[in-house]
mmCIF file of C-alpha atoms in Angstrom:
data_model
loop_
_atom_site.group_PDB
_atom_site.id
_atom_site.type_symbol
_atom_site.label_atom_id
_atom_site.label_comp_id
_atom_site.label_asym_id
_atom_site.label_seq_id
_atom_site.Cartn_x
_atom_site.Cartn_y
_atom_site.Cartn_z
ATOM 1 C CA MET A 1199 4.901 21.958 20.895
ATOM 2 C CA ALA A 1200 2.448 19.322 19.594
ATOM 3 C CA ASP A 1201 3.615 16.991 16.836
ATOM 4 C CA THR A 1202 1.251 17.626 13.920
ATOM 5 C CA LEU A 1203 2.984 15.366 11.399
ATOM 6 C CA LEU A 1204 0.058 12.981 10.846
ATOM 7 C CA ASP A 1205 -2.334 15.868 10.266
ATOM 8 C CA ASP A 1206 0.110 17.851 8.120
ATOM 9 C CA VAL A 1207 0.849 14.974 5.739
ATOM 10 C CA GLY A 1208 -2.816 13.992 5.660
ATOM 11 C CA THR A 1209 -3.681 17.536 4.627
ATOM 12 C CA LEU A 1210 -1.003 17.430 1.917
ATOM 13 C CA LEU A 1211 -2.503 14.217 0.510
ATOM 14 C CA ARG A 1212 -6.017 15.630 0.506
ATOM 15 C CA GLU A 1213 -4.875 18.839 -1.178
ATOM 16 C CA THR A 1214 -2.985 16.882 -3.832
ATOM 17 C CA ALA A 1215 -5.998 14.689 -4.489
ATOM 18 C CA ASP A 1216 -8.314 17.698 -4.734
ATOM 19 C CA GLN A 1217 -6.005 19.802 -6.902
ATOM 20 C CA VAL A 1218 -4.403 17.239 -9.202
ATOM 21 C CA VAL A 1219 -5.700 13.688 -9.039
ATOM 22 C CA VAL A 1220 -9.493 13.783 -8.761
ATOM 23 C CA PRO A 1221 -9.913 16.556 -11.390
ATOM 24 C CA LEU A 1222 -8.117 14.315 -13.918
ATOM 25 C CA PHE A 1223 -10.143 11.191 -13.115
ATOM 26 C CA ARG A 1224 -12.046 10.165 -16.265
ATOM 27 C CA LYS A 1225 -10.630 13.281 -17.980
ATOM 28 C CA LEU A 1226 -7.381 11.841 -19.366
ATOM 29 C CA ASP A 1227 -6.523 12.065 -23.050
ATOM 30 C CA ALA A 1228 -4.403 9.488 -24.872
ATOM 31 C CA ALA A 1229 -1.422 11.816 -24.566
ATOM 32 C CA ASP A 1230 -1.809 11.814 -20.786
ATOM 33 C CA VAL A 1231 -0.967 8.105 -20.489
ATOM 34 C CA ALA A 1232 2.400 6.505 -21.299
ATOM 35 C CA GLU A 1233 4.112 3.154 -20.831
ATOM 36 C CA LYS A 1234 7.122 3.526 -18.529
ATOM 37 C CA ALA A 1235 8.002 -0.181 -18.625
ATOM 38 C CA PRO A 1236 6.464 -3.228 -20.314
ATOM 39 C CA GLY A 1237 2.993 -3.590 -18.846
ATOM 40 C CA GLU A 1238 3.456 -0.564 -16.549
ATOM 41 C CA ILE A 1239 1.740 2.735 -17.291
ATOM 42 C CA VAL A 1240 2.078 6.202 -15.859
ATOM 43 C CA THR A 1241 -0.293 9.143 -16.225
ATOM 44 C CA VAL A 1242 0.095 12.885 -15.999
ATOM 45 C CA ALA A 1243 -1.738 12.648 -12.663
ATOM 46 C CA ASP A 1244 0.976 10.353 -11.227
ATOM 47 C CA ARG A 1245 3.723 12.733 -12.239
ATOM 48 C CA ARG A 1246 2.021 15.948 -11.149
ATOM 49 C CA ALA A 1247 0.921 14.444 -7.840
ATOM 50 C CA GLU A 1248 4.422 13.156 -7.061
ATOM 51 C CA GLU A 1249 5.898 16.579 -7.756
ATOM 52 C CA LEU A 1250 3.397 18.288 -5.459
ATOM 53 C CA ILE A 1251 3.715 15.708 -2.675
ATOM 54 C CA SER A 1252 7.510 15.652 -2.836
ATOM 55 C CA ALA A 1253 7.757 19.432 -2.588
ATOM 56 C CA GLY A 1254 5.339 19.463 0.347
ATOM 57 C CA LEU A 1255 7.213 16.750 2.242
ATOM 58 C CA ARG A 1256 10.524 18.524 1.826
ATOM 59 C CA ARG A 1257 8.953 21.678 3.260
ATOM 60 C CA LEU A 1258 7.642 19.734 6.251
ATOM 61 C CA ARG A 1259 10.968 17.998 6.899
ATOM 62 C CA PRO A 1260 13.883 20.010 5.439
ATOM 63 C CA GLY A 1261 16.797 17.727 4.679
ATOM 64 C CA SER A 1262 14.644 14.634 4.258
ATOM 65 C CA VAL A 1263 14.861 12.420 1.172
ATOM 66 C CA VAL A 1264 11.874 11.582 -1.033
ATOM 67 C CA VAL A 1265 11.794 8.240 -2.852
ATOM 68 C CA GLY A 1266 8.830 8.420 -5.202
ATOM 69 C CA GLU A 1267 7.622 5.703 -7.547
ATOM 70 C CA GLU A 1268 8.008 7.866 -10.639
ATOM 71 C CA ALA A 1269 11.404 9.207 -9.595
ATOM 72 C CA VAL A 1270 12.635 5.627 -9.118
ATOM 73 C CA ALA A 1271 11.433 4.788 -12.627
ATOM 74 C CA GLU A 1272 14.021 7.311 -13.802
ATOM 75 C CA ASP A 1273 16.721 6.520 -11.223
ATOM 76 C CA GLN A 1274 16.747 3.086 -9.539
ATOM 77 C CA GLY A 1275 19.630 4.246 -7.388
ATOM 78 C CA LEU A 1276 17.195 6.141 -5.165
ATOM 79 C CA LEU A 1277 16.231 2.835 -3.558
ATOM 80 C CA ARG A 1278 19.535 2.806 -1.680
ATOM 81 C CA HIS A 1279 18.032 5.365 0.701
ATOM 82 C CA LEU A 1280 15.657 2.745 2.118
ATOM 83 C CA ARG A 1281 18.582 1.237 4.017
ATOM 84 C CA GLY A 1282 20.182 4.556 4.839
ATOM 85 C CA GLY A 1283 19.998 6.960 7.737
ATOM 86 C CA GLY A 1284 17.938 10.062 8.302
ATOM 87 C CA GLU A 1285 14.335 10.597 7.252
ATOM 88 C CA VAL A 1286 13.179 9.024 3.993
ATOM 89 C CA TRP A 1287 9.721 9.347 2.469
ATOM 90 C CA LEU A 1288 8.266 6.637 0.252
ATOM 91 C CA VAL A 1289 5.592 8.014 -2.075
ATOM 92 C CA ASP A 1290 3.045 6.331 -4.312
ATOM 93 C CA PRO A 1291 1.298 9.311 -5.908
ATOM 94 C CA VAL A 1292 -1.496 7.240 -7.496
ATOM 95 C CA ASP A 1293 -1.723 3.636 -6.375
ATOM 96 C CA GLY A 1294 -3.929 1.726 -8.788
ATOM 97 C CA THR A 1295 -2.818 3.629 -11.868
ATOM 98 C CA SER A 1296 -4.357 1.064 -14.225
ATOM 99 C CA ASN A 1297 -7.729 1.627 -12.555
ATOM 100 C CA PHE A 1298 -7.301 5.387 -12.658
ATOM 101 C CA ALA A 1299 -6.315 5.422 -16.329
ATOM 102 C CA ALA A 1300 -9.307 3.242 -17.219
ATOM 103 C CA GLY A 1301 -11.702 5.459 -15.290
ATOM 104 C CA ARG A 1302 -12.293 2.808 -12.613
ATOM 105 C CA ARG A 1303 -12.069 2.931 -8.855
ATOM 106 C CA PRO A 1304 -10.419 2.304 -6.470
ATOM 107 C CA PHE A 1305 -7.160 4.203 -6.439
ATOM 108 C CA ALA A 1306 -5.243 5.748 -3.561
ATOM 109 C CA LEU A 1307 -2.460 8.135 -2.583
ATOM 110 C CA MET A 1308 0.107 6.667 -0.181
ATOM 111 C CA ILE A 1309 3.103 7.783 1.864
ATOM 112 C CA ALA A 1310 5.386 6.086 4.392
ATOM 113 C CA LEU A 1311 8.098 7.718 6.495
ATOM 114 C CA LEU A 1312 11.246 5.754 7.312
ATOM 115 C CA THR A 1313 13.654 6.887 10.011
ATOM 116 C CA GLU A 1314 17.037 5.156 10.145
ATOM 117 C CA GLY A 1315 15.580 2.439 7.898
ATOM 118 C CA GLU A 1316 12.494 1.733 10.017
ATOM 119 C CA THR A 1317 8.963 2.592 8.904
ATOM 120 C CA VAL A 1318 7.638 4.953 11.572
ATOM 121 C CA ALA A 1319 4.566 6.583 10.009
ATOM 122 C CA ALA A 1320 2.123 5.898 7.191
ATOM 123 C CA TRP A 1321 -0.780 7.432 5.302
ATOM 124 C CA VAL A 1322 -3.244 5.956 2.785
ATOM 125 C CA LEU A 1323 -5.973 8.110 1.236
ATOM 126 C CA ASP A 1324 -8.822 6.816 -0.922
ATOM 127 C CA PRO A 1325 -10.039 10.171 -2.227
ATOM 128 C CA LEU A 1326 -13.270 8.987 -3.824
ATOM 129 C CA ALA A 1327 -14.342 7.200 -0.648
ATOM 130 C CA ASP A 1328 -13.004 10.146 1.394
ATOM 131 C CA THR A 1329 -11.177 7.681 3.644
ATOM 132 C CA LEU A 1330 -7.826 8.466 5.248
ATOM 133 C CA ALA A 1331 -5.855 5.989 7.352
ATOM 134 C CA THR A 1332 -2.823 7.105 9.349
ATOM 135 C CA ALA A 1333 -0.405 5.352 11.680
ATOM 136 C CA ARG A 1334 2.534 6.215 13.883
ATOM 137 C CA LEU A 1335 4.830 3.500 15.180
ATOM 138 C CA GLY A 1336 3.892 2.743 18.773
ATOM 139 C CA LEU A 1337 0.858 5.034 18.693
ATOM 140 C CA GLY A 1338 -1.675 2.973 16.764
ATOM 141 C CA THR A 1339 -3.658 3.296 13.549
ATOM 142 C CA TYR A 1340 -6.484 5.731 12.901
ATOM 143 C CA LEU A 1341 -9.146 5.490 10.218
ATOM 144 C CA ASP A 1342 -10.848 8.835 9.623
ATOM 145 C CA GLY A 1343 -9.786 9.859 13.108
ATOM 146 C CA ARG A 1344 -10.983 6.687 14.880
ATOM 147 C CA LEU A 1345 -8.555 4.281 16.534
ATOM 148 C CA VAL A 1346 -8.494 0.888 14.792
ATOM 149 C CA GLN A 1347 -7.757 -2.313 16.690
ATOM 150 C CA ASN A 1348 -7.949 -5.379 14.486
ATOM 151 C CA GLY A 1349 -6.090 -7.754 16.796
ATOM 152 C CA GLY A 1350 -9.324 -9.152 18.233
ATOM 153 C CA THR A 1351 -10.844 -10.116 14.882
ATOM 154 C CA ASP A 1352 -10.913 -13.904 14.998
ATOM 155 C CA PRO A 1353 -13.265 -15.615 12.515
ATOM 156 C CA ALA A 1354 -13.207 -19.360 11.908
ATOM 157 C CA PRO A 1355 -11.344 -20.497 8.761
ATOM 158 C CA SER A 1356 -14.659 -21.144 7.003
ATOM 159 C CA ALA A 1357 -15.573 -17.497 7.603
ATOM 160 C CA LEU A 1358 -12.281 -15.958 6.465
ATOM 161 C CA ARG A 1359 -12.543 -13.475 3.631
ATOM 162 C CA GLY A 1360 -9.505 -12.156 1.828
ATOM 163 C CA MET A 1361 -7.847 -11.550 -1.490
ATOM 164 C CA ALA A 1362 -4.969 -13.100 -3.404
ATOM 165 C CA VAL A 1363 -3.263 -11.598 -6.427
ATOM 166 C CA THR A 1364 -2.432 -14.799 -8.322
ATOM 167 C CA ARG A 1365 -1.445 -13.251 -11.650
ATOM 168 C CA PHE A 1366 2.253 -12.937 -10.819
ATOM 169 C CA LEU A 1367 2.665 -16.031 -8.644
ATOM 170 C CA PRO A 1368 4.901 -18.875 -9.861
ATOM 171 C CA PRO A 1369 2.713 -21.623 -11.364
ATOM 172 C CA ALA A 1370 3.088 -24.060 -8.454
ATOM 173 C CA ALA A 1371 2.223 -21.387 -5.883
ATOM 174 C CA ARG A 1372 -0.678 -20.183 -8.021
ATOM 175 C CA ASP A 1373 -2.112 -23.688 -8.119
ATOM 176 C CA ARG A 1374 -1.821 -24.034 -4.330
ATOM 177 C CA VAL A 1375 -3.481 -20.704 -3.668
ATOM 178 C CA GLN A 1376 -6.338 -21.354 -6.071
ATOM 179 C CA ALA A 1377 -6.929 -24.830 -4.629
ATOM 180 C CA GLY A 1378 -6.736 -23.485 -1.090
ATOM 181 C CA GLY A 1379 -9.512 -21.011 -1.764
ATOM 182 C CA SER A 1380 -12.020 -23.799 -1.134
ATOM 183 C CA ARG A 1381 -10.779 -24.067 2.464
ATOM 184 C CA ILE A 1382 -11.733 -20.532 3.456
ATOM 185 C CA GLY A 1383 -14.952 -18.574 3.326
ATOM 186 C CA GLU A 1384 -14.201 -16.390 0.278
ATOM 187 C CA LEU A 1385 -11.098 -15.787 -1.833
ATOM 188 C CA LEU A 1386 -11.306 -12.496 -3.712
ATOM 189 C CA PRO A 1387 -9.377 -11.679 -6.918
ATOM 190 C CA GLY A 1388 -8.106 -8.275 -5.801
ATOM 191 C CA GLN A 1389 -8.922 -4.708 -6.764
ATOM 192 C CA HIS A 1390 -5.669 -3.705 -8.544
ATOM 193 C CA CYS A 1391 -5.019 -1.202 -5.755
ATOM 194 C CA ALA A 1392 -2.894 -2.313 -2.806
ATOM 195 C CA GLY A 1393 -3.878 0.722 -0.783
ATOM 196 C CA ARG A 1394 -7.544 -0.232 -0.906
ATOM 197 C CA GLU A 1395 -6.725 -3.824 0.094
ATOM 198 C CA TYR A 1396 -5.006 -2.562 3.234
ATOM 199 C CA LEU A 1397 -7.886 -0.223 4.028
ATOM 200 C CA ASP A 1398 -10.302 -3.128 3.695
ATOM 201 C CA ILE A 1399 -8.343 -5.096 6.301
ATOM 202 C CA LEU A 1400 -8.623 -2.119 8.657
ATOM 203 C CA THR A 1401 -12.376 -1.829 8.129
ATOM 204 C CA GLY A 1402 -12.956 -5.592 8.496
ATOM 205 C CA GLU A 1403 -14.210 -5.926 4.935
ATOM 206 C CA GLN A 1404 -11.564 -8.635 4.570
ATOM 207 C CA GLN A 1405 -9.187 -10.307 6.982
ATOM 208 C CA PHE A 1406 -6.114 -10.894 4.816
ATOM 209 C CA ALA A 1407 -4.398 -10.032 1.552
ATOM 210 C CA LEU A 1408 -1.791 -12.050 -0.369
ATOM 211 C CA PHE A 1409 0.629 -10.447 -2.844
ATOM 212 C CA TRP A 1410 3.602 -11.644 -4.885
ATOM 213 C CA ARG A 1411 5.118 -8.416 -6.170
ATOM 214 C CA THR A 1412 6.107 -6.134 -3.298
ATOM 215 C CA LEU A 1413 7.316 -2.794 -4.622
ATOM 216 C CA PRO A 1414 8.121 -0.703 -1.530
ATOM 217 C CA TRP A 1415 5.749 2.206 -2.197
ATOM 218 C CA ASP A 1416 2.894 -0.261 -2.641
ATOM 219 C CA HIS A 1417 3.344 -1.958 0.735
ATOM 220 C CA ALA A 1418 5.366 0.040 3.258
ATOM 221 C CA PRO A 1419 2.436 2.343 4.120
ATOM 222 C CA GLY A 1420 -0.185 -0.394 4.396
ATOM 223 C CA ALA A 1421 2.074 -2.794 6.260
ATOM 224 C CA LEU A 1422 2.579 -0.278 9.065
ATOM 225 C CA LEU A 1423 -1.139 0.592 9.131
ATOM 226 C CA VAL A 1424 -2.041 -3.062 9.653
ATOM 227 C CA ARG A 1425 0.764 -3.805 12.123
ATOM 228 C CA ALA A 1426 -0.018 -0.758 14.257
ATOM 229 C CA ALA A 1427 -3.636 -1.962 14.450
ATOM 230 C CA GLY A 1428 -2.584 -5.366 15.795
ATOM 231 C CA GLY A 1429 -2.057 -7.156 12.495
ATOM 232 C CA VAL A 1430 0.753 -8.980 10.722
ATOM 233 C CA ALA A 1431 2.733 -8.383 7.505
ATOM 234 C CA ARG A 1432 5.183 -11.178 6.706
ATOM 235 C CA ARG A 1433 6.838 -12.949 3.819
ATOM 236 C CA PHE A 1434 5.537 -16.381 2.914
ATOM 237 C CA ASP A 1435 8.352 -17.963 4.955
ATOM 238 C CA GLY A 1436 7.311 -16.063 8.079
ATOM 239 C CA SER A 1437 10.051 -13.414 8.025
ATOM 240 C CA GLU A 1438 8.976 -9.867 8.786
ATOM 241 C CA TYR A 1439 8.385 -7.560 5.837
ATOM 242 C CA HIS A 1440 10.797 -4.671 5.282
ATOM 243 C CA PRO A 1441 10.400 -2.265 2.332
ATOM 244 C CA ALA A 1442 14.072 -2.535 1.343
ATOM 245 C CA ASP A 1443 13.930 -6.315 0.936
ATOM 246 C CA ASP A 1444 14.065 -7.722 -2.587
ATOM 247 C CA GLY A 1445 11.975 -10.770 -1.673
ATOM 248 C CA ARG A 1446 8.756 -11.767 -3.332
ATOM 249 C CA GLY A 1447 5.564 -12.799 -1.628
ATOM 250 C CA LEU A 1448 3.728 -11.061 1.200
ATOM 251 C CA LEU A 1449 0.837 -12.214 3.362
ATOM 252 C CA VAL A 1450 -0.891 -9.524 5.414
ATOM 253 C CA ALA A 1451 -3.511 -10.391 8.024
ATOM 254 C CA ALA A 1452 -5.627 -8.788 10.728
ATOM 255 C CA ASN A 1453 -3.900 -10.812 13.453
ATOM 256 C CA GLU A 1454 -1.582 -13.762 14.129
ATOM 257 C CA ARG A 1455 -4.273 -16.445 14.021
ATOM 258 C CA VAL A 1456 -5.672 -15.184 10.701
ATOM 259 C CA TRP A 1457 -2.136 -15.120 9.256
ATOM 260 C CA ASP A 1458 -1.525 -18.711 10.349
ATOM 261 C CA GLU A 1459 -4.882 -19.934 9.027
ATOM 262 C CA ALA A 1460 -4.543 -18.131 5.687
ATOM 263 C CA ARG A 1461 -0.981 -19.415 5.213
ATOM 264 C CA GLU A 1462 -2.021 -22.980 6.041
ATOM 265 C CA ALA A 1463 -4.971 -22.849 3.668
ATOM 266 C CA LEU A 1464 -3.272 -21.104 0.744
ATOM 267 C CA LEU A 1465 0.475 -21.765 0.913
ATOM 268 C CA ALA A 1466 1.115 -25.041 2.729
ATOM 269 C CA ASP A 1467 2.422 -27.879 0.559
#
């Protein structure tokens, strides 16, 4: 029997976007937006989408555990499952909530599947662009059904294009990154949507992305998408990214050489 997991979860994301998320875009009232933590907002679309996605994933994999961004906001203890056994889903129902709430694009819906603590599958959907990326560990990354292979992308440092979220960086690191921007082709400020940043690495729109905050639902899906396409997702010190790690700082690149060049330009003392 064929394994239809990638298609089944992709369909679930598209249905959730069509039924819940996109209809509420630019239609939110003040009562539909709340602050769940200082500087962090949640909308009715986030909550409804997470409910729909979580129910669908449990139907697809009975006995699996769902760790959703909004559920974790209510119960931090759910994060323990990221180091546990069995099948665990990480869900970001609306990545880029601040964009969504302000009526701006981009935003995305994202899922990663962990098995015995290892990320084995990933999905990122940009519903307004109608772009879906999927990956399965060992089987590659697909963008709208086409195999993506970014490992051969090899521009010179002066031609590198990528983004760095400097807002949350420690002051010394922020200064280094901003100064290092002059050593590469173009340093972008970021789009407030991690999912879109990862998609842009897959499409070649940019070759790297640098983050400080690394909440697991923001990065587990994209990290696998990039890695399965021949790319790299590592901490600033060169250690491999894992969604259960508490560390800060993540540099994602289309391949090893780009990672080395971006780190040298932006992070070296």
